[in-house]
PDB file of C-alpha atoms in Angstrom:
ATOM      1  CA  GLU A 757      -8.348  -2.556   8.660  1.00 64.00           C
ATOM      2  CA  ALA A 758      -8.367  -2.410   4.869  1.00 81.00           C
ATOM      3  CA  GLY A 759      -9.217   0.925   3.326  1.00 94.00           C
ATOM      4  CA  VAL A 760     -11.487   1.787   0.436  1.00 97.00           C
ATOM      5  CA  ALA A 761     -10.427  -0.074  -2.684  1.00 97.00           C
ATOM      6  CA  GLN A 762     -10.904   1.232  -6.200  1.00 98.00           C
ATOM      7  CA  SER A 763     -10.073  -0.089  -9.622  1.00 97.00           C
ATOM      8  CA  PRO A 764      -8.753   0.580 -12.111  1.00 98.00           C
ATOM      9  CA  ARG A 765      -6.330   3.255 -10.931  1.00 97.00           C
ATOM     10  CA  TYR A 766      -5.945   4.725 -14.406  1.00 97.00           C
ATOM     11  CA  LYS A 767      -8.015   4.612 -17.563  1.00 98.00           C
ATOM     12  CA  ILE A 768      -7.576   6.197 -20.964  1.00 98.00           C
ATOM     13  CA  ILE A 769     -10.443   6.009 -23.423  1.00 98.00           C
ATOM     14  CA  GLU A 770     -11.655   7.821 -26.496  1.00 97.00           C
ATOM     15  CA  LYS A 771     -14.745   9.982 -26.437  1.00 97.00           C
ATOM     16  CA  ARG A 772     -18.004   8.138 -26.983  1.00 97.00           C
ATOM     17  CA  GLN A 773     -16.545   4.975 -25.450  1.00 98.00           C
ATOM     18  CA  SER A 774     -17.842   3.446 -22.230  1.00 98.00           C
ATOM     19  CA  VAL A 775     -16.007   2.986 -18.970  1.00 98.00           C
ATOM     20  CA  ALA A 776     -16.767   1.487 -15.584  1.00 98.00           C
ATOM     21  CA  PHE A 777     -15.197   2.018 -12.186  1.00 98.00           C
ATOM     22  CA  TRP A 778     -15.415  -0.269  -9.200  1.00 98.00           C
ATOM     23  CA  CYS A 779     -15.322   0.523  -5.499  1.00 98.00           C
ATOM     24  CA  ASN A 780     -15.220  -1.684  -2.425  1.00 97.00           C
ATOM     25  CA  PRO A 781     -15.832   0.312   0.766  1.00 96.00           C
ATOM     26  CA  ILE A 782     -14.472  -0.332   4.217  1.00 95.00           C
ATOM     27  CA  SER A 783     -16.125  -3.395   5.693  1.00 94.00           C
ATOM     28  CA  GLY A 784     -19.255  -2.509   7.627  1.00 92.00           C
ATOM     29  CA  HIS A 785     -19.640   0.956   6.152  1.00 94.00           C
ATOM     30  CA  ALA A 786     -23.230   1.526   5.166  1.00 93.00           C
ATOM     31  CA  THR A 787     -22.761   4.751   3.233  1.00 94.00           C
ATOM     32  CA  LEU A 788     -20.876   4.985  -0.045  1.00 96.00           C
ATOM     33  CA  TYR A 789     -20.130   8.088  -2.089  1.00 96.00           C
ATOM     34  CA  TRP A 790     -18.882   8.680  -5.612  1.00 98.00           C
ATOM     35  CA  TYR A 791     -17.172  11.988  -6.325  1.00 98.00           C
ATOM     36  CA  GLN A 792     -15.803  13.602  -9.450  1.00 98.00           C
ATOM     37  CA  GLN A 793     -12.729  15.742  -8.931  1.00 97.00           C
ATOM     38  CA  ILE A 794     -11.623  17.876 -11.848  1.00 96.00           C
ATOM     39  CA  LEU A 795      -8.061  19.141 -11.682  1.00 93.00           C
ATOM     40  CA  GLY A 796      -7.767  22.147  -9.414  1.00 91.00           C
ATOM     41  CA  GLN A 797     -11.248  21.770  -7.922  1.00 93.00           C
ATOM     42  CA  GLY A 798     -12.797  20.230  -4.853  1.00 95.00           C
ATOM     43  CA  PRO A 799     -14.570  16.870  -5.023  1.00 96.00           C
ATOM     44  CA  LYS A 800     -18.100  17.099  -6.400  1.00 95.00           C
ATOM     45  CA  LEU A 801     -20.594  14.567  -5.093  1.00 95.00           C
ATOM     46  CA  LEU A 802     -22.150  12.521  -7.883  1.00 97.00           C
ATOM     47  CA  ILE A 803     -24.131   9.974  -5.911  1.00 96.00           C
ATOM     48  CA  GLN A 804     -24.536   8.805  -2.336  1.00 95.00           C
ATOM     49  CA  PHE A 805     -25.821   5.376  -1.292  1.00 95.00           C
ATOM     50  CA  GLN A 806     -27.106   4.255   2.067  1.00 93.00           C
ATOM     51  CA  ASN A 807     -26.788   0.468   1.903  1.00 91.00           C
ATOM     52  CA  ASN A 808     -28.249  -0.268  -1.553  1.00 88.00           C
ATOM     53  CA  GLY A 809     -30.544   2.754  -1.697  1.00 93.00           C
ATOM     54  CA  VAL A 810     -29.772   6.096  -3.307  1.00 94.00           C
ATOM     55  CA  VAL A 811     -29.720   9.047  -0.887  1.00 91.00           C
ATOM     56  CA  ASP A 812     -28.666  11.778  -3.302  1.00 92.00           C
ATOM     57  CA  ASP A 813     -27.976  11.660  -7.026  1.00 95.00           C
ATOM     58  CA  SER A 814     -28.943  15.227  -7.840  1.00 93.00           C
ATOM     59  CA  GLN A 815     -25.585  16.031  -9.451  1.00 93.00           C
ATOM     60  CA  LEU A 816     -25.258  12.820 -11.425  1.00 96.00           C
ATOM     61  CA  PRO A 817     -25.564  13.436 -15.203  1.00 95.00           C
ATOM     62  CA  LYS A 818     -28.094  10.695 -15.632  1.00 95.00           C
ATOM     63  CA  ASP A 819     -28.065  10.810 -19.413  1.00 96.00           C
ATOM     64  CA  ARG A 820     -24.593   9.284 -19.400  1.00 97.00           C
ATOM     65  CA  PHE A 821     -23.689   8.305 -15.845  1.00 98.00           C
ATOM     66  CA  SER A 822     -25.118   5.429 -13.852  1.00 98.00           C
ATOM     67  CA  ALA A 823     -24.204   3.797 -10.578  1.00 97.00           C
ATOM     68  CA  GLU A 824     -25.352   0.828  -8.611  1.00 96.00           C
ATOM     69  CA  ARG A 825     -24.737  -0.836  -5.291  1.00 95.00           C
ATOM     70  CA  LEU A 826     -26.901  -3.890  -5.662  1.00 83.00           C
ATOM     71  CA  LYS A 827     -25.957  -5.824  -2.530  1.00 88.00           C
ATOM     72  CA  GLY A 828     -25.175  -2.834  -0.389  1.00 86.00           C
ATOM     73  CA  VAL A 829     -21.456  -3.496  -0.405  1.00 93.00           C
ATOM     74  CA  ASP A 830     -19.353  -2.754  -3.476  1.00 95.00           C
ATOM     75  CA  SER A 831     -20.427  -0.323  -6.162  1.00 97.00           C
ATOM     76  CA  THR A 832     -19.916   0.398  -9.847  1.00 98.00           C
ATOM     77  CA  LEU A 833     -19.987   3.766 -11.593  1.00 98.00           C
ATOM     78  CA  LYS A 834     -20.413   3.757 -15.368  1.00 98.00           C
ATOM     79  CA  ILE A 835     -20.059   6.437 -18.011  1.00 98.00           C
ATOM     80  CA  GLN A 836     -21.629   5.787 -21.388  1.00 97.00           C
ATOM     81  CA  PRO A 837     -20.771   7.501 -23.691  1.00 97.00           C
ATOM     82  CA  ALA A 838     -17.813   9.450 -22.325  1.00 97.00           C
ATOM     83  CA  LYS A 839     -17.149  13.070 -23.219  1.00 97.00           C
ATOM     84  CA  LEU A 840     -13.908  15.029 -23.108  1.00 97.00           C
ATOM     85  CA  GLU A 841     -15.122  16.958 -20.053  1.00 97.00           C
ATOM     86  CA  ASP A 842     -15.428  13.709 -18.092  1.00 98.00           C
ATOM     87  CA  SER A 843     -11.649  13.646 -17.714  1.00 98.00           C
ATOM     88  CA  ALA A 844     -11.180  13.745 -13.958  1.00 98.00           C
ATOM     89  CA  VAL A 845     -10.365  11.683 -10.911  1.00 98.00           C
ATOM     90  CA  TYR A 846     -13.293   9.607  -9.693  1.00 98.00           C
ATOM     91  CA  LEU A 847     -13.130   9.148  -5.960  1.00 98.00           C
ATOM     92  CA  CYS A 848     -15.068   6.650  -3.931  1.00 98.00           C
ATOM     93  CA  ALA A 849     -15.549   7.194  -0.212  1.00 97.00           C
ATOM     94  CA  SER A 850     -17.373   5.416   2.553  1.00 96.00           C
ATOM     95  CA  SER A 851     -18.592   6.185   6.046  1.00 94.00           C
ATOM     96  CA  LEU A 852     -20.020   4.107   8.837  1.00 91.00           C
ATOM     97  CA  GLU A 853     -23.459   5.638   8.627  1.00 80.00           C
ATOM     98  CA  TRP A 854     -25.278   8.484   6.904  1.00 75.00           C
ATOM     99  CA  GLN A 855     -24.944  11.246   9.462  1.00 73.00           C
ATOM    100  CA  VAL A 856     -23.648  14.777   9.018  1.00 70.00           C
ATOM    101  CA  GLN A 857     -20.882  14.131  11.530  1.00 76.00           C
ATOM    102  CA  GLU A 858     -19.562  10.958   9.965  1.00 86.00           C
ATOM    103  CA  THR A 859     -15.980  10.907   8.758  1.00 92.00           C
ATOM    104  CA  GLN A 860     -15.502   9.939   5.149  1.00 94.00           C
ATOM    105  CA  TYR A 861     -12.707   7.608   4.114  1.00 96.00           C
ATOM    106  CA  PHE A 862     -11.555   7.978   0.542  1.00 97.00           C
ATOM    107  CA  GLY A 863     -10.120   5.457  -1.851  1.00 97.00           C
ATOM    108  CA  PRO A 864      -7.111   6.231  -4.053  1.00 97.00           C
ATOM    109  CA  GLY A 865      -9.311   7.228  -6.980  1.00 97.00           C
ATOM    110  CA  THR A 866      -9.467   6.360 -10.665  1.00 98.00           C
ATOM    111  CA  ARG A 867      -7.827   8.831 -13.021  1.00 97.00           C
ATOM    112  CA  LEU A 868      -9.809   8.998 -16.249  1.00 98.00           C
ATOM    113  CA  LEU A 869      -8.515  10.630 -19.392  1.00 98.00           C
ATOM    114  CA  VAL A 870     -10.917  10.962 -22.312  1.00 98.00           C
ATOM    115  CA  LEU A 871      -9.239  11.665 -25.660  1.00 97.00           C
TER     116      LEU A 871
ATOM    117  CA  GLY B 494     -28.354  27.289  -2.932  1.00 53.00           C
ATOM    118  CA  GLN B 495     -25.724  27.439  -0.247  1.00 57.00           C
ATOM    119  CA  GLN B 496     -22.279  28.477  -1.334  1.00 76.00           C
ATOM    120  CA  VAL B 497     -19.036  27.666   0.391  1.00 90.00           C
ATOM    121  CA  MET B 498     -16.076  29.863  -0.430  1.00 93.00           C
ATOM    122  CA  GLN B 499     -12.542  28.917   0.430  1.00 96.00           C
ATOM    123  CA  ILE B 500      -9.772  31.479   0.341  1.00 96.00           C
ATOM    124  CA  PRO B 501      -7.113  31.848  -0.770  1.00 97.00           C
ATOM    125  CA  GLN B 502      -7.002  29.495  -3.731  1.00 96.00           C
ATOM    126  CA  TYR B 503      -3.221  29.250  -3.574  1.00 97.00           C
ATOM    127  CA  GLN B 504      -0.649  30.078  -0.935  1.00 97.00           C
ATOM    128  CA  HIS B 505       3.081  29.902  -1.382  1.00 97.00           C
ATOM    129  CA  VAL B 506       5.149  30.208   1.777  1.00 97.00           C
ATOM    130  CA  GLN B 507       8.709  29.866   2.894  1.00 98.00           C
ATOM    131  CA  GLU B 508       9.299  26.963   5.247  1.00 98.00           C
ATOM    132  CA  GLY B 509       8.795  28.190   8.784  1.00 98.00           C
ATOM    133  CA  GLU B 510       6.176  30.771   7.880  1.00 98.00           C
ATOM    134  CA  ASP B 511       2.584  30.469   9.017  1.00 98.00           C
ATOM    135  CA  PHE B 512      -0.381  29.601   6.804  1.00 98.00           C
ATOM    136  CA  THR B 513      -4.122  30.148   7.126  1.00 98.00           C
ATOM    137  CA  THR B 514      -7.033  29.089   4.958  1.00 98.00           C
ATOM    138  CA  TYR B 515     -10.619  30.203   5.446  1.00 98.00           C
ATOM    139  CA  CYS B 516     -13.927  28.586   4.659  1.00 97.00           C
ATOM    140  CA  ASN B 517     -16.963  30.861   4.516  1.00 96.00           C
ATOM    141  CA  SER B 518     -20.601  29.874   4.178  1.00 93.00           C
ATOM    142  CA  SER B 519     -23.628  31.966   3.293  1.00 89.00           C
ATOM    143  CA  THR B 520     -25.734  30.072   5.832  1.00 90.00           C
ATOM    144  CA  THR B 521     -25.296  28.567   9.285  1.00 91.00           C
ATOM    145  CA  LEU B 522     -23.561  25.223   9.340  1.00 92.00           C
ATOM    146  CA  SER B 523     -24.313  22.236  11.522  1.00 90.00           C
ATOM    147  CA  ASN B 524     -20.675  21.220  11.472  1.00 92.00           C
ATOM    148  CA  ILE B 525     -17.584  21.464   9.314  1.00 95.00           C
ATOM    149  CA  GLN B 526     -14.867  19.000   8.456  1.00 96.00           C
ATOM    150  CA  TRP B 527     -11.387  19.651   7.123  1.00 98.00           C
ATOM    151  CA  TYR B 528      -9.515  17.336   4.773  1.00 97.00           C
ATOM    152  CA  LYS B 529      -5.991  17.349   3.360  1.00 98.00           C
ATOM    153  CA  GLN B 530      -5.106  16.046  -0.077  1.00 98.00           C
ATOM    154  CA  ARG B 531      -1.453  15.526  -0.908  1.00 97.00           C
ATOM    155  CA  PRO B 532      -0.410  15.972  -4.551  1.00 95.00           C
ATOM    156  CA  GLY B 533      -1.562  12.893  -6.450  1.00 93.00           C
ATOM    157  CA  GLY B 534      -3.335  11.563  -3.387  1.00 95.00           C
ATOM    158  CA  HIS B 535      -6.826  11.401  -2.022  1.00 96.00           C
ATOM    159  CA  PRO B 536      -8.525  13.515   0.661  1.00 97.00           C
ATOM    160  CA  VAL B 537      -7.738  12.494   4.224  1.00 97.00           C
ATOM    161  CA  PHE B 538      -9.840  13.574   7.188  1.00 96.00           C
ATOM    162  CA  LEU B 539      -8.177  16.010   9.585  1.00 97.00           C
ATOM    163  CA  ILE B 540     -10.771  17.311  12.029  1.00 96.00           C
ATOM    164  CA  GLN B 541     -14.416  18.051  12.664  1.00 95.00           C
ATOM    165  CA  LEU B 542     -15.840  21.143  14.365  1.00 96.00           C
ATOM    166  CA  VAL B 543     -19.369  21.182  15.720  1.00 94.00           C
ATOM    167  CA  LYS B 544     -19.804  23.825  18.425  1.00 95.00           C
ATOM    168  CA  SER B 545     -19.979  27.573  18.000  1.00 96.00           C
ATOM    169  CA  GLY B 546     -16.580  29.156  18.666  1.00 97.00           C
ATOM    170  CA  GLU B 547     -14.901  25.766  18.917  1.00 97.00           C
ATOM    171  CA  VAL B 548     -11.119  25.626  18.693  1.00 98.00           C
ATOM    172  CA  LYS B 549      -9.176  22.406  18.203  1.00 97.00           C
ATOM    173  CA  LYS B 550      -5.461  21.833  17.894  1.00 97.00           C
ATOM    174  CA  GLN B 551      -3.408  19.115  16.286  1.00 96.00           C
ATOM    175  CA  LYS B 552       0.275  19.790  16.872  1.00 96.00           C
ATOM    176  CA  ARG B 553       0.998  22.807  14.623  1.00 98.00           C
ATOM    177  CA  LEU B 554      -2.541  22.927  13.194  1.00 98.00           C
ATOM    178  CA  THR B 555      -5.268  25.050  14.793  1.00 98.00           C
ATOM    179  CA  PHE B 556      -8.868  24.819  13.650  1.00 98.00           C
ATOM    180  CA  GLN B 557     -11.556  27.339  14.539  1.00 98.00           C
ATOM    181  CA  PHE B 558     -15.309  27.462  14.041  1.00 97.00           C
ATOM    182  CA  GLY B 559     -16.864  30.900  14.041  1.00 97.00           C
ATOM    183  CA  GLU B 560     -19.298  32.067  16.675  1.00 96.00           C
ATOM    184  CA  ALA B 561     -22.063  32.270  14.087  1.00 95.00           C
ATOM    185  CA  LYS B 562     -21.081  28.861  12.645  1.00 95.00           C
ATOM    186  CA  LYS B 563     -20.766  30.388   9.186  1.00 95.00           C
ATOM    187  CA  ASN B 564     -17.015  30.332   8.839  1.00 96.00           C
ATOM    188  CA  SER B 565     -13.996  28.338   9.827  1.00 98.00           C
ATOM    189  CA  SER B 566     -10.253  28.577   9.590  1.00 98.00           C
ATOM    190  CA  LEU B 567      -7.272  26.267   9.540  1.00 98.00           C
ATOM    191  CA  HIS B 568      -3.994  27.743  10.708  1.00 98.00           C
ATOM    192  CA  ILE B 569      -0.607  26.067  10.432  1.00 98.00           C
ATOM    193  CA  THR B 570       2.214  27.419  12.545  1.00 98.00           C
ATOM    194  CA  ALA B 571       5.757  27.196  11.197  1.00 98.00           C
ATOM    195  CA  THR B 572       5.012  25.297   8.016  1.00 98.00           C
ATOM    196  CA  GLN B 573       7.102  22.330   6.977  1.00 98.00           C
ATOM    197  CA  THR B 574       7.506  20.714   3.569  1.00 97.00           C
ATOM    198  CA  THR B 575       5.301  17.866   4.801  1.00 97.00           C
ATOM    199  CA  ASP B 576       2.397  20.335   4.983  1.00 98.00           C
ATOM    200  CA  VAL B 577       2.303  20.630   1.194  1.00 98.00           C
ATOM    201  CA  GLY B 578      -1.063  19.780  -0.302  1.00 98.00           C
ATOM    202  CA  THR B 579      -4.565  21.088  -0.788  1.00 98.00           C
ATOM    203  CA  TYR B 580      -6.790  21.728   2.213  1.00 98.00           C
ATOM    204  CA  PHE B 581     -10.546  21.378   1.782  1.00 97.00           C
ATOM    205  CA  CYS B 582     -13.453  22.173   4.011  1.00 97.00           C
ATOM    206  CA  ARG B 583     -16.556  20.001   3.792  1.00 95.00           C
ATOM    207  CA  VAL B 584     -20.055  20.930   4.908  1.00 93.00           C
ATOM    208  CA  TYR B 585     -23.662  19.858   4.587  1.00 86.00           C
ATOM    209  CA  ASN B 586     -25.952  22.561   3.288  1.00 77.00           C
ATOM    210  CA  GLN B 587     -29.426  23.206   4.635  1.00 73.00           C
ATOM    211  CA  GLY B 588     -30.856  20.861   2.039  1.00 76.00           C
ATOM    212  CA  GLY B 589     -28.681  18.054   3.360  1.00 77.00           C
ATOM    213  CA  LYS B 590     -26.312  18.077   0.396  1.00 83.00           C
ATOM    214  CA  LEU B 591     -22.599  17.476   0.781  1.00 88.00           C
ATOM    215  CA  ILE B 592     -20.371  20.290  -0.423  1.00 92.00           C
ATOM    216  CA  PHE B 593     -16.596  20.528  -0.556  1.00 95.00           C
ATOM    217  CA  GLY B 594     -14.894  23.889  -0.816  1.00 95.00           C
ATOM    218  CA  GLN B 595     -12.669  24.669  -3.794  1.00 95.00           C
ATOM    219  CA  GLY B 596      -9.607  24.049  -1.672  1.00 96.00           C
ATOM    220  CA  THR B 597      -6.497  26.019  -0.793  1.00 98.00           C
ATOM    221  CA  GLU B 598      -3.329  24.704  -2.352  1.00 97.00           C
ATOM    222  CA  LEU B 599      -0.316  25.162  -0.109  1.00 98.00           C
ATOM    223  CA  SER B 600       3.226  25.038  -1.418  1.00 98.00           C
ATOM    224  CA  VAL B 601       6.194  25.314   0.919  1.00 97.00           C
ATOM    225  CA  LYS B 602       9.606  26.423  -0.263  1.00 95.00           C
ATOM    226  CA  PRO B 603      12.429  24.860   1.759  1.00 93.00           C
TER     227      PRO B 603
END
């Protein structure tokens, strides 16, 4: 079974530029999560989708971050414009359903460096 | 809002020594999951605890859920260099929001 795929793996941009990350969850997984992990910290949930609907985006900086999962499968996270403090690893995860006991499967992440 | 504290933040041990990390919540938890993240890697699911006082074992790893379901621990017996990484607990707070602990980074000196 293929795991969660993410691209690109690495990205270096200058502040005020835009960047987009892509995630393809495990086939059949209804729930998709985007996390931001700053060095030395635990993953912070940015947005959670159940199929193509948003379950939780309370920690998403909506003035610059956006995410979509139009067909309920793959998803895109965008930052526009980027700030220095956005430098982090962006992790995508998926789970079979949206239940508190569901295991999350993480992708390899996209390492973003904003200069 | 609910806070989850993980201690210690770092632990350096000699190979063969034991290691324990703790996850403490200010409120009762429905369940708790533990993940391991190797350096440069992504979090990988280890175990889930649901019942009060539950204890689960995976080889040298022992996981416990407190009687009050407010705290949990992960204990590694006789650490090996393959145990290196950061261990995170993950919970849902009472508002249904996902929270990861800050993690405990384990380094093992051979």
